[in-house]
CSV table of C-alpha atoms and ligand atoms in Angstrom, one decimal:
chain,number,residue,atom,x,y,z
A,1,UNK,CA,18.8,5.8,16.3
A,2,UNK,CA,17.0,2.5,15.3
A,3,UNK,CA,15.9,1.4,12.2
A,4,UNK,CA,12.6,0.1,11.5
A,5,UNK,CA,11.2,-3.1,9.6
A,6,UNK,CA,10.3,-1.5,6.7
A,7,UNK,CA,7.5,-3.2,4.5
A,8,UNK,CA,6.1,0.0,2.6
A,9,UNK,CA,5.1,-0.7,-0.8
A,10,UNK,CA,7.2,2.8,-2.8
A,11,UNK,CA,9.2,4.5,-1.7
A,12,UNK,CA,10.3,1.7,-0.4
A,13,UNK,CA,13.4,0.4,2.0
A,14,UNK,CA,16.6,0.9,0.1
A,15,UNK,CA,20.0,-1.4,1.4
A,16,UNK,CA,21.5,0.2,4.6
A,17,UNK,CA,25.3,-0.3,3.4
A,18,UNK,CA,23.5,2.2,0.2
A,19,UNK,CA,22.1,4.8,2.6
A,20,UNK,CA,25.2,4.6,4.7
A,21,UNK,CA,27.9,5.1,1.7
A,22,UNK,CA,25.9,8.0,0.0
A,23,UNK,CA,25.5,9.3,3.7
A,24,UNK,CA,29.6,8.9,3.7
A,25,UNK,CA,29.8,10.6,0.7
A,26,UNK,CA,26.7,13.3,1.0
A,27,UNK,CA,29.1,16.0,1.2
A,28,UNK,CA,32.1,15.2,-0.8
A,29,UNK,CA,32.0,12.8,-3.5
A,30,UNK,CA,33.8,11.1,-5.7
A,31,UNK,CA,36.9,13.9,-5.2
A,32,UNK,CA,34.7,16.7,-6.4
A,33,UNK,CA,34.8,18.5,-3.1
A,34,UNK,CA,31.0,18.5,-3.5
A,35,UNK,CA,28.1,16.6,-3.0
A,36,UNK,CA,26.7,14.5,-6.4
A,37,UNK,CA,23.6,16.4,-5.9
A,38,UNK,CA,25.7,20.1,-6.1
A,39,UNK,CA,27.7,18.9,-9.9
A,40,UNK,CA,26.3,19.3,-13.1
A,41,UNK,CA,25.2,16.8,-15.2
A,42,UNK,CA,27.8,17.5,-18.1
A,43,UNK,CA,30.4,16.8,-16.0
A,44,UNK,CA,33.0,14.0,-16.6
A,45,UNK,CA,32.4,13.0,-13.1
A,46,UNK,CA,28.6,12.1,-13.7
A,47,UNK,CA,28.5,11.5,-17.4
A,48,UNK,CA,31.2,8.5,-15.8
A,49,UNK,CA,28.9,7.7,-12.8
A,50,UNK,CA,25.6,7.2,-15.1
A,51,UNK,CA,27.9,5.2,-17.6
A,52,UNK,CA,28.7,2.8,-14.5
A,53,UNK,CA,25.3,2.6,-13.5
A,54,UNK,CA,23.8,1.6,-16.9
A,55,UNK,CA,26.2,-0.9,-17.4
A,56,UNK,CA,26.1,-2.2,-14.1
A,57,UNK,CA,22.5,-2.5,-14.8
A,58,UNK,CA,22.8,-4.2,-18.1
A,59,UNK,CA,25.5,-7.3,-16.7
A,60,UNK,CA,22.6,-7.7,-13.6
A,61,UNK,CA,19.7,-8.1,-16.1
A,62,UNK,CA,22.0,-9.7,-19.0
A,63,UNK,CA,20.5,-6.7,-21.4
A,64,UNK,CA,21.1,-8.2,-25.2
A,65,UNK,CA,23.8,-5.4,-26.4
A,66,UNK,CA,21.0,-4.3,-29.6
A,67,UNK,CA,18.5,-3.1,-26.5
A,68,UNK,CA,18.5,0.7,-25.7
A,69,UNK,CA,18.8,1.5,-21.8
A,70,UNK,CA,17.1,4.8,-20.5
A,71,UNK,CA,16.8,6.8,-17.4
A,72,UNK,CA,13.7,8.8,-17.8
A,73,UNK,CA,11.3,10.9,-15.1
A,74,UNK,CA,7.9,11.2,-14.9
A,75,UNK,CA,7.7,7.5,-13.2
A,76,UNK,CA,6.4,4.3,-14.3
A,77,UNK,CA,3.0,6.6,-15.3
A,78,UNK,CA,4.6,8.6,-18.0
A,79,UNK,CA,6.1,6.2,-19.9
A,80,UNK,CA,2.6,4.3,-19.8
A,81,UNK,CA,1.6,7.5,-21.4
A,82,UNK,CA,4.7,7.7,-23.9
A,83,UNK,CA,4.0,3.6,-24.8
A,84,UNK,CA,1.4,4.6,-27.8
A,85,UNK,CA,3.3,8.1,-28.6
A,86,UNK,CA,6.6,6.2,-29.6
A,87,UNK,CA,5.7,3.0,-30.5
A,88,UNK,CA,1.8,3.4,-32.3
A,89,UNK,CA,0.4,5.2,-35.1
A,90,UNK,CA,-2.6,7.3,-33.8
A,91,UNK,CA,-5.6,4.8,-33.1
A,92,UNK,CA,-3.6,1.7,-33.8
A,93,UNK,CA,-4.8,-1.4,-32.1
A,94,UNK,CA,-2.7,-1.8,-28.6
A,95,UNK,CA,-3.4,-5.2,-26.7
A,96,UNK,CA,-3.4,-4.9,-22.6
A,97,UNK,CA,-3.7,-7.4,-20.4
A,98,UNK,CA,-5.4,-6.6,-17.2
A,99,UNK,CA,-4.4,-8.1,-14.2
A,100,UNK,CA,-4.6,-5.4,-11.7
A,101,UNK,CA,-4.9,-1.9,-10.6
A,102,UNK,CA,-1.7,-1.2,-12.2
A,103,UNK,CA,-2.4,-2.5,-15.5
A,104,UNK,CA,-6.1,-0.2,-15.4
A,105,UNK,CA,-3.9,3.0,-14.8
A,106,UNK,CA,-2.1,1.7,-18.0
A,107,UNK,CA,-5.0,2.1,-19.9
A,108,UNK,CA,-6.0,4.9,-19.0
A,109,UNK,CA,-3.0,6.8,-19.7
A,110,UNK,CA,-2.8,4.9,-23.0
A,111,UNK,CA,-6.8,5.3,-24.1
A,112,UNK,CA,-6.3,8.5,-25.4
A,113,UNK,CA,-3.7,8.0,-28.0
A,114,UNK,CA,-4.5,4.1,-29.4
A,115,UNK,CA,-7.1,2.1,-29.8
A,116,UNK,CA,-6.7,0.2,-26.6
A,117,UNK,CA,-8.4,-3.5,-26.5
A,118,UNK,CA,-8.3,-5.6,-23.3
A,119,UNK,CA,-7.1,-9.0,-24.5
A,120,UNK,CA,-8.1,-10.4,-20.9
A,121,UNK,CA,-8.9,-9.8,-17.9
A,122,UNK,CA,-9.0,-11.0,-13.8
A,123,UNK,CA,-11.1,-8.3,-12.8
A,124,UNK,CA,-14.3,-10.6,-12.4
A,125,UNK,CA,-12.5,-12.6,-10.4
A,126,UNK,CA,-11.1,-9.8,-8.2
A,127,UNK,CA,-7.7,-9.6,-9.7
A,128,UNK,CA,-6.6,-13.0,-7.7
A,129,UNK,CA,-5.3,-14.7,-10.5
A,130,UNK,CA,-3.9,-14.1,-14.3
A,131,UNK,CA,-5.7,-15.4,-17.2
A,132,UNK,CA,-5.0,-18.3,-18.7
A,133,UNK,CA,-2.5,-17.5,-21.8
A,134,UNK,CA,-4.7,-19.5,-24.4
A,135,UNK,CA,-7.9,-17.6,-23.9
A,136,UNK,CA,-5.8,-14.1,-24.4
A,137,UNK,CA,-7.5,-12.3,-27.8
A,138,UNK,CA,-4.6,-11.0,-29.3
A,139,UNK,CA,-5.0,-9.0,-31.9
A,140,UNK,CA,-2.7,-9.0,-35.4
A,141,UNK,CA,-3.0,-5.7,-36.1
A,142,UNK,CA,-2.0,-4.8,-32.4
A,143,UNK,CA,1.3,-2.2,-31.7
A,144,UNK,CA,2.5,-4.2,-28.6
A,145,UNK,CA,0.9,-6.2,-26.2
A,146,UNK,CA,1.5,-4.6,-22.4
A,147,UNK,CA,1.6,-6.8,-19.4
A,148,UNK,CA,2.0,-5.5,-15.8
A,149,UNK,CA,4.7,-8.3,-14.1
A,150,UNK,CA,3.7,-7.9,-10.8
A,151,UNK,CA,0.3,-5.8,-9.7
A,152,UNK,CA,1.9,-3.9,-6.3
A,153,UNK,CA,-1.3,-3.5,-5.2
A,154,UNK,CA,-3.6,-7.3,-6.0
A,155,UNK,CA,0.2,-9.2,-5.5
A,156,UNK,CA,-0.8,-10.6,-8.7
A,157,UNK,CA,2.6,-11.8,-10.0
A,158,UNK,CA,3.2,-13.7,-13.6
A,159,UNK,CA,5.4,-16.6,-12.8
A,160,UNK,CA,7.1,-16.9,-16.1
A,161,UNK,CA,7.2,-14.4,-19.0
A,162,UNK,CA,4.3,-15.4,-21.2
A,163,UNK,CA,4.4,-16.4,-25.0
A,164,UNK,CA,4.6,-13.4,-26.8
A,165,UNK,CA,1.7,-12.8,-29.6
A,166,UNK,CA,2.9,-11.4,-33.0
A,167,UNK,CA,3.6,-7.8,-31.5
A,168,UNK,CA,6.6,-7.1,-29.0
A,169,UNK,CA,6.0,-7.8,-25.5
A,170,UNK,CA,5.8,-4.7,-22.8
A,171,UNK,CA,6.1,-5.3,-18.8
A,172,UNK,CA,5.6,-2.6,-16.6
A,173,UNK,CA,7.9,-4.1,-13.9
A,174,UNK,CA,7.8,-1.7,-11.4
A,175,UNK,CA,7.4,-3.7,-8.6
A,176,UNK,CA,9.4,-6.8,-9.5
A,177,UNK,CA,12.3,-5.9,-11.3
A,178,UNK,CA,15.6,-7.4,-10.4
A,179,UNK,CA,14.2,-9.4,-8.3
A,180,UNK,CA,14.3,-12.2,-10.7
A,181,UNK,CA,16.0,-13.7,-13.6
A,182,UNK,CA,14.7,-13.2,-16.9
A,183,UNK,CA,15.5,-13.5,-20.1
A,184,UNK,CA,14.6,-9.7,-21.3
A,185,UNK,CA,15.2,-11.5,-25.5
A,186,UNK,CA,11.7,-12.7,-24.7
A,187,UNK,CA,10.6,-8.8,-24.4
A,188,UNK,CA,10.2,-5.5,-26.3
A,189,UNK,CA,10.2,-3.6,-23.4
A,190,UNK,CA,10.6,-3.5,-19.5
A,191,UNK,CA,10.2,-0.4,-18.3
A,192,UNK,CA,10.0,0.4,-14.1
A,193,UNK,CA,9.8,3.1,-11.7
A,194,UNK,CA,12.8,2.9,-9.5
A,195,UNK,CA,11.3,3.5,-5.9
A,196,UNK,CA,11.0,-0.5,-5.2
A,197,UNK,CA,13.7,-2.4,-6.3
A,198,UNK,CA,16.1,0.0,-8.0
A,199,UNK,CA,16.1,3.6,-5.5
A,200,UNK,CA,14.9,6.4,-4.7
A,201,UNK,CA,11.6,7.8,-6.4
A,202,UNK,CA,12.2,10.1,-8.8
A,203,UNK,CA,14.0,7.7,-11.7
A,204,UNK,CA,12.3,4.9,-13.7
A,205,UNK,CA,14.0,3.2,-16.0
A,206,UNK,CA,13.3,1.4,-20.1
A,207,UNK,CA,15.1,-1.2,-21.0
A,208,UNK,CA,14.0,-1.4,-25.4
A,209,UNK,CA,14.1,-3.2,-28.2
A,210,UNK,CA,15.4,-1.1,-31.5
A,211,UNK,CA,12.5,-2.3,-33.3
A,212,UNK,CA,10.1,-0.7,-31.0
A,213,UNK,CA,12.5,2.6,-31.3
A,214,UNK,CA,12.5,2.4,-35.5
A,215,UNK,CA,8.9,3.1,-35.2
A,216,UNK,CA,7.6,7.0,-36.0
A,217,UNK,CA,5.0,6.5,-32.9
A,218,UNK,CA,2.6,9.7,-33.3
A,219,UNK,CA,3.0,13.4,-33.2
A,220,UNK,CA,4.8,14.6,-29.8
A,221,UNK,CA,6.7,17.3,-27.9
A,222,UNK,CA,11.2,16.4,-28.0
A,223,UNK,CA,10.6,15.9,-24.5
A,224,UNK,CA,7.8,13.2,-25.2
A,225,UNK,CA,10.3,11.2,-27.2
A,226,UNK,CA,11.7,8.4,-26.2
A,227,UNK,CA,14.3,7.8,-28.9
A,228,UNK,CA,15.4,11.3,-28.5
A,229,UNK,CA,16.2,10.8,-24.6
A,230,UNK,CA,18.2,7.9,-25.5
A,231,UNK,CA,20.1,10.3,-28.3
A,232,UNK,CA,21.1,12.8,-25.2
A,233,UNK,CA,22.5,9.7,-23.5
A,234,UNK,CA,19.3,10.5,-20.8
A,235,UNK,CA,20.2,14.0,-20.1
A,236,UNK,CA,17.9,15.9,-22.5
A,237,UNK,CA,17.3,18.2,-20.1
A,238,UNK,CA,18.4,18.1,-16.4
A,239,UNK,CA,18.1,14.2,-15.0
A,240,UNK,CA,17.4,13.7,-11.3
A,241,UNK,CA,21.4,13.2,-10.3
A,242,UNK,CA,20.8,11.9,-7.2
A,243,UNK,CA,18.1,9.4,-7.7
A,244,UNK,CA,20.4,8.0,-10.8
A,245,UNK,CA,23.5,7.8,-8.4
A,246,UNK,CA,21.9,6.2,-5.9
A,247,UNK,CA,20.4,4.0,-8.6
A,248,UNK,CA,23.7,2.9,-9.3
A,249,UNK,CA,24.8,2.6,-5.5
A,250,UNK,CA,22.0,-0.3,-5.2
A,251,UNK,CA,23.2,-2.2,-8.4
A,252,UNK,CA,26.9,-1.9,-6.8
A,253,UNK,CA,25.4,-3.6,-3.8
A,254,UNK,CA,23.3,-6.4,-5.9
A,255,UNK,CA,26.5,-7.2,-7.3
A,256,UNK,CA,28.3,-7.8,-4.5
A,257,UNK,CA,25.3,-10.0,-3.2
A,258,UNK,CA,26.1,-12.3,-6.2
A,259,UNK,CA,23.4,-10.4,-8.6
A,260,UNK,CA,20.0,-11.2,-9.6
A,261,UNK,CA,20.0,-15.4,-8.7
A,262,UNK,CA,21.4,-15.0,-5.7
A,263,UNK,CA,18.5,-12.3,-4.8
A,264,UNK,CA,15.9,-14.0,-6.0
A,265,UNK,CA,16.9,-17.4,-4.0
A,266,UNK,CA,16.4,-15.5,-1.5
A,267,UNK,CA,13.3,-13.2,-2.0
A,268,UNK,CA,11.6,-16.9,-2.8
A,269,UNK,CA,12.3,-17.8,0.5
A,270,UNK,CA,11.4,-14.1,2.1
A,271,UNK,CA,7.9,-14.9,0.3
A,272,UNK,CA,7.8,-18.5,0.7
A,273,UNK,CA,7.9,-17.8,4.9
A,274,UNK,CA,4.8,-15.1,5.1
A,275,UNK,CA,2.3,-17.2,3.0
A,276,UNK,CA,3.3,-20.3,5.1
A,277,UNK,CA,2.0,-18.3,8.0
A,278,UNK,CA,-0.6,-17.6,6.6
A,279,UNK,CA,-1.7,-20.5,4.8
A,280,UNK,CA,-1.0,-22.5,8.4
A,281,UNK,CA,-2.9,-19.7,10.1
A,282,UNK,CA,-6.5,-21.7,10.1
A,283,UNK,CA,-8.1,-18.8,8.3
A,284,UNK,CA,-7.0,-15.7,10.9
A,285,UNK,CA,-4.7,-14.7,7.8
A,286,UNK,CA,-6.5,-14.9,4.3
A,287,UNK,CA,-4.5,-14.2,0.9
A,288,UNK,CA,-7.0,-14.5,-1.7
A,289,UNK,CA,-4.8,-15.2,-4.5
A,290,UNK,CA,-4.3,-18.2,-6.8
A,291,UNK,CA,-1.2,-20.0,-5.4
A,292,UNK,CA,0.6,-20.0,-8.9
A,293,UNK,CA,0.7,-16.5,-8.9
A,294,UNK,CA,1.2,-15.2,-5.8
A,295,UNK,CA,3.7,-12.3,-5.9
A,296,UNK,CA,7.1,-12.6,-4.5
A,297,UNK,CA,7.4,-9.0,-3.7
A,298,UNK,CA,3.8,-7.9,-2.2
A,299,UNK,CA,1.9,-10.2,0.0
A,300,UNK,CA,-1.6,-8.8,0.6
A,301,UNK,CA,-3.9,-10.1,3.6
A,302,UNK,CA,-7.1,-9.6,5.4
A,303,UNK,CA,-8.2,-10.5,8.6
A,304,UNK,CA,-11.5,-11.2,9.7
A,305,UNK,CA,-12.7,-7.3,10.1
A,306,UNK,CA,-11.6,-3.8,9.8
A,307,UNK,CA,-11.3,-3.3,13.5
A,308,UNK,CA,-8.9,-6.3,13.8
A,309,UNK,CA,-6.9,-5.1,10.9
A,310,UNK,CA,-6.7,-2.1,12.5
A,311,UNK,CA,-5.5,-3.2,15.7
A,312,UNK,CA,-2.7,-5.1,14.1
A,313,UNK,CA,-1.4,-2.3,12.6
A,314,UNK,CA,-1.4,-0.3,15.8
A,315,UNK,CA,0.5,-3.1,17.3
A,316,UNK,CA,3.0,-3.9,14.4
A,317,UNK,CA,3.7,-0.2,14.1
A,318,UNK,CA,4.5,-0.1,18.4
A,319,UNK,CA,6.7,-3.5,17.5
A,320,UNK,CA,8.6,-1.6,14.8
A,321,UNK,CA,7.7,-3.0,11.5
A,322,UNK,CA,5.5,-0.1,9.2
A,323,UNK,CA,4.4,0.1,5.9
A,324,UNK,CA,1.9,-2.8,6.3
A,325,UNK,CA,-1.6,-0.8,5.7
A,326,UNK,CA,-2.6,-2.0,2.4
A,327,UNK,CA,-3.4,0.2,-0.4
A,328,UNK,CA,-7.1,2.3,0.3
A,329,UNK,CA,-8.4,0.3,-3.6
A,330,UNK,CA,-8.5,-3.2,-1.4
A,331,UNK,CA,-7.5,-2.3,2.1
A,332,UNK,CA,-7.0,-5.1,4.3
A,333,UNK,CA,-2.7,-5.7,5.6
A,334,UNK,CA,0.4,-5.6,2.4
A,335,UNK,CA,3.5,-6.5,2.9
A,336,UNK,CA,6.1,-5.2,0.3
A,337,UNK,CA,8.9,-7.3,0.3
A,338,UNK,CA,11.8,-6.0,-2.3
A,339,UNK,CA,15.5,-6.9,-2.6
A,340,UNK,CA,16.2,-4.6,0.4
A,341,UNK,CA,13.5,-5.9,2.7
A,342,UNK,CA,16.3,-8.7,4.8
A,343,UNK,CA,15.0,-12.0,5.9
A,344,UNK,CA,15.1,-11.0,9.4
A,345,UNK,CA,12.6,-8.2,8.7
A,346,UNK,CA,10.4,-10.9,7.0
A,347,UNK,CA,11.3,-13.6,10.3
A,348,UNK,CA,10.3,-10.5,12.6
A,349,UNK,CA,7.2,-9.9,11.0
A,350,UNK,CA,6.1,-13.8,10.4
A,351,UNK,CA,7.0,-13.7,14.5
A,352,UNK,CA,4.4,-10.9,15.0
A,353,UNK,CA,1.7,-12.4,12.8
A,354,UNK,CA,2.2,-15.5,14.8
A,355,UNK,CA,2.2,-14.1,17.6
A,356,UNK,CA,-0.7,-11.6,16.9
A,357,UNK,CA,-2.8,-14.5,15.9
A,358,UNK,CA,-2.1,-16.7,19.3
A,359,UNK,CA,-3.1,-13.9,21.4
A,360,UNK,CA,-6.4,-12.6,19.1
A,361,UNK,CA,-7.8,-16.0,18.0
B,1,PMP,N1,3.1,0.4,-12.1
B,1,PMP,C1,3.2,-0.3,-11.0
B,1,PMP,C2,3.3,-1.8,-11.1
B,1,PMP,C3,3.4,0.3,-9.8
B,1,PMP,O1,3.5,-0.4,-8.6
B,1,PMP,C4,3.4,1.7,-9.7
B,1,PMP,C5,3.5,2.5,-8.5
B,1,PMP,N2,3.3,1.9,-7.3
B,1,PMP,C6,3.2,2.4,-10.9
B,1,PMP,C7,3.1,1.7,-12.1
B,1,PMP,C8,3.2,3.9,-11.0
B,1,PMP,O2,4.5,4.3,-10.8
B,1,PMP,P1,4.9,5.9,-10.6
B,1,PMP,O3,4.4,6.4,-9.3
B,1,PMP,O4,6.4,5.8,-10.6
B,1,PMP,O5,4.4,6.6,-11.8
């Protein structure tokens, strides 16, 4: 068996030493006699295990003790949809600002419940860089302003958490969570799918701000309500036990790797080493994107034609390293680069694009 460079964009590459204890322990875990995925979720065993894995979560992100912390399905894409249910009136102004294809899906799961107003917006320009934070239109009346942290797909990535306007500050970070410090005081909510940076797919997880929970939000199903997830402990009805445990596997194995500053150290130099090839590539690599906001985690490219492209992805795929088509809304090469993607996955693949573009140029 070998193992591939994996540089897909989610589901994603997860830490071997993960996938090699929860093979260990596939069958029999934890002394149950039983695999994690055979127990019920009212068990002492998991209720412990789900316990561990939120506050494992809470000392890697330093969560302020006030904010709530849920486990929730339905993906990133839900809770977009649950953002104006809980935490607006019906047709209350919501601020978005669109730096992506990300942050367009956010709309468009929030148009239909709030009054949704783009305070700015990079899609003249392509989505290659964010707008600048004084020419936002915020408005007073506004719910929350929502921000997408890093666009997965544009790897458009904010470089700093932006001044917040009067209304609490909501990141959809996906793609970039735990990947770098922040100081989550300066939000009212992160929220995330976990199949990047925190798991399997299947899980996403909130991270809120009891402010944005005291609200009534609008009229909606039990299952539809936040607050009441995080009343059930996140086990309203049955959660996805094995995406959660192996949730909690991969912030066990952050820890040990020193936590989030010692991750991000080294996904800046992980990023820092593909854009230098391509930057010092004379134009065979292109990255279209604004240098102060070129995302850490997913470093699109284009070469010169769709033929080429497609050659170097026959040729990387032969050489081992997938997951490098870029999404069919820009096409052109992507290389996701989360917590588990190592530097020598990154060295091999700066290798190949070196390489690639010695023989092809
Ligand atoms: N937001 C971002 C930034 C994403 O990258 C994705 C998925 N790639 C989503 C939202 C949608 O996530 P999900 O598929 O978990 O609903």
């Amino acid at each position: 068996m070998s193992r591939v460079h994996n540089f897909s964009a989610g589901p994603a590459a997860l830490p071997e030493a993960v996938l090699r204890q929860a093979q260990a322990e596939l069958l029999e875990w934890n002394d149950q006699g039983a695999s994690v995925m055979e127990l019920s979720h009212r068990g002492q065993a998991f209720i412990d295990m789900a316990a561990e894995a939120e506050r494992d979560l809470r000392e890697l992100m330093a969560i302020p003790t006030e904010y709530a912390v849920a486990f929730l399905q339905g993906g990133a894409t839900l809770i977009q949809a649950l953002l104006p249910l809980n935490f607006a009136a019906s047709g209350q102004a919501v601020d978005y600002v669109l730096t992506g294809h990300w942050g367009e899906k956010a709309i468009d799961q929030a148009r239909p419940c709030a009054d949704v107003s783009i305070a700015a917006s990079a899609e003249g320009n392509g989505y290659t860089k964010i707008p600048a934070r004084a020419l936002w239109r915020l408005r007073d009346d506004a719910a929350y302003l929502h921000i997408t942290s890093n666009e997965t797909i544009h790897g458009v990535e904010f470089a700093d958490t932006p001044e917040a306007s009067r209304a609490p500050l909501i990141a959809d970070m996906s793609s970039s969570i735990l990947s770098r410090s922040l100081d989550v005081s300066r939000y009212g909510m992160i929220y995330a799918g976990a199949q990047k940076n925190i798991g399997p797919s299947g899980i996403a997880v909130a991270i809120i701000h009891p402010e944005l929970l005291a609200r009534a939000g609008q009229l909606r199903a039990p299952i539809l309500s936040i607050g009441n997830h995080l009343k059930h402990d996140s086990m309203l009805n049955t959660p996805p036990t094995f995406a959660w445990y192996l949730a909690g596997l991969v912030f066990k194995h952050l820890k040990q790797l020193g936590g989030v500053a010692a991750i991000e150290a080294i996904n800046r130099r992980k990023a820092q080493r593909l854009y230098a090839v391509i930057d010092g590539s004379n134009g065979f690599y292109r990255n279209r994107v604004d240098p102060a906001c070129r995302s850490r985690m997913n470093v699109p490219f284009f070469l010169a034609n769709d033929v080429l492209e497609a050659d170097f992805l026959k040729h990387a795929t032969a050489n081992g390293l997938i997951g490098l088509k870029g999404h069919r809304v820009v096409g052109g090469i992507r290389a996701s680069i989360y917590n588990a993607v190592t530097e020598a996955s990154v060295e091999a693949l700066a290798q190949f694009m070196i390489d690639f573009a010695q023989r092809k140029a």
